[in-house]
Amino acid sequence: QVQLVESGGGSVQPGGSLRLSCTASGYTFSRNYMAWFRQSPGKEREGVAVLFTNSGQSRYDDAVKGRFTISLDKAANTLYLEMGSLKPEDTGLYYCAASTSLTVEGWRLELAGFDYWGQGTQVTVSS
């Protein structure tokens, strides 16, 4: 059974940094996608970044491009999201997601492209 467990969330001032981690168990990093999504109160869950597990190729939402970096440590079974130059609008519950196959929906960071989800870790950016 696949399990995804996020950690690393917290409260930070605007301009600060955080690193989120997602530890996976029961999951094979091969020919699939892993991603980070976030959800703010009253808003739909939105994709932040996606990574192709074979090559490490990644893609970002325009709102975080240049500020966030997604990476994968296969030996540690852990996906990371390095977040810098944080803004109040980055506040939300951040979810790790994993797919069982490669789909257009997955690369486009659509919810339907992912089969497994973590419980989320809260990120709050406020002065």
PDB file of N, CA, C and O in Angstrom, residues 8 18 127:
ATOM      1  N   GLY A   8       7.589  19.443   7.288  1.00  0.00           N
ATOM      2  CA  GLY A   8       8.391  20.632   7.004  1.00  0.00           C
ATOM      3  C   GLY A   8       7.623  21.933   6.940  1.00  0.00           C
ATOM      4  O   GLY A   8       8.223  23.009   6.780  1.00  0.00           O
ATOM      5  N   LEU A  18      11.309  27.828   3.197  1.00  0.00           N
ATOM      6  CA  LEU A  18      10.951  26.581   3.857  1.00  0.00           C
ATOM      7  C   LEU A  18      11.288  25.436   2.917  1.00  0.00           C
ATOM      8  O   LEU A  18      11.292  25.615   1.689  1.00  0.00           O
ATOM      9  N   SER A 127       3.452  38.369   8.178  1.00  0.00           N
ATOM     10  CA  SER A 127       4.314  39.233   8.984  1.00  0.00           C
ATOM     11  C   SER A 127       3.683  39.482  10.343  1.00  0.00           C
ATOM     12  O   SER A 127       4.271  40.158  11.193  1.00  0.00           O
TER      13      SER A 127
END
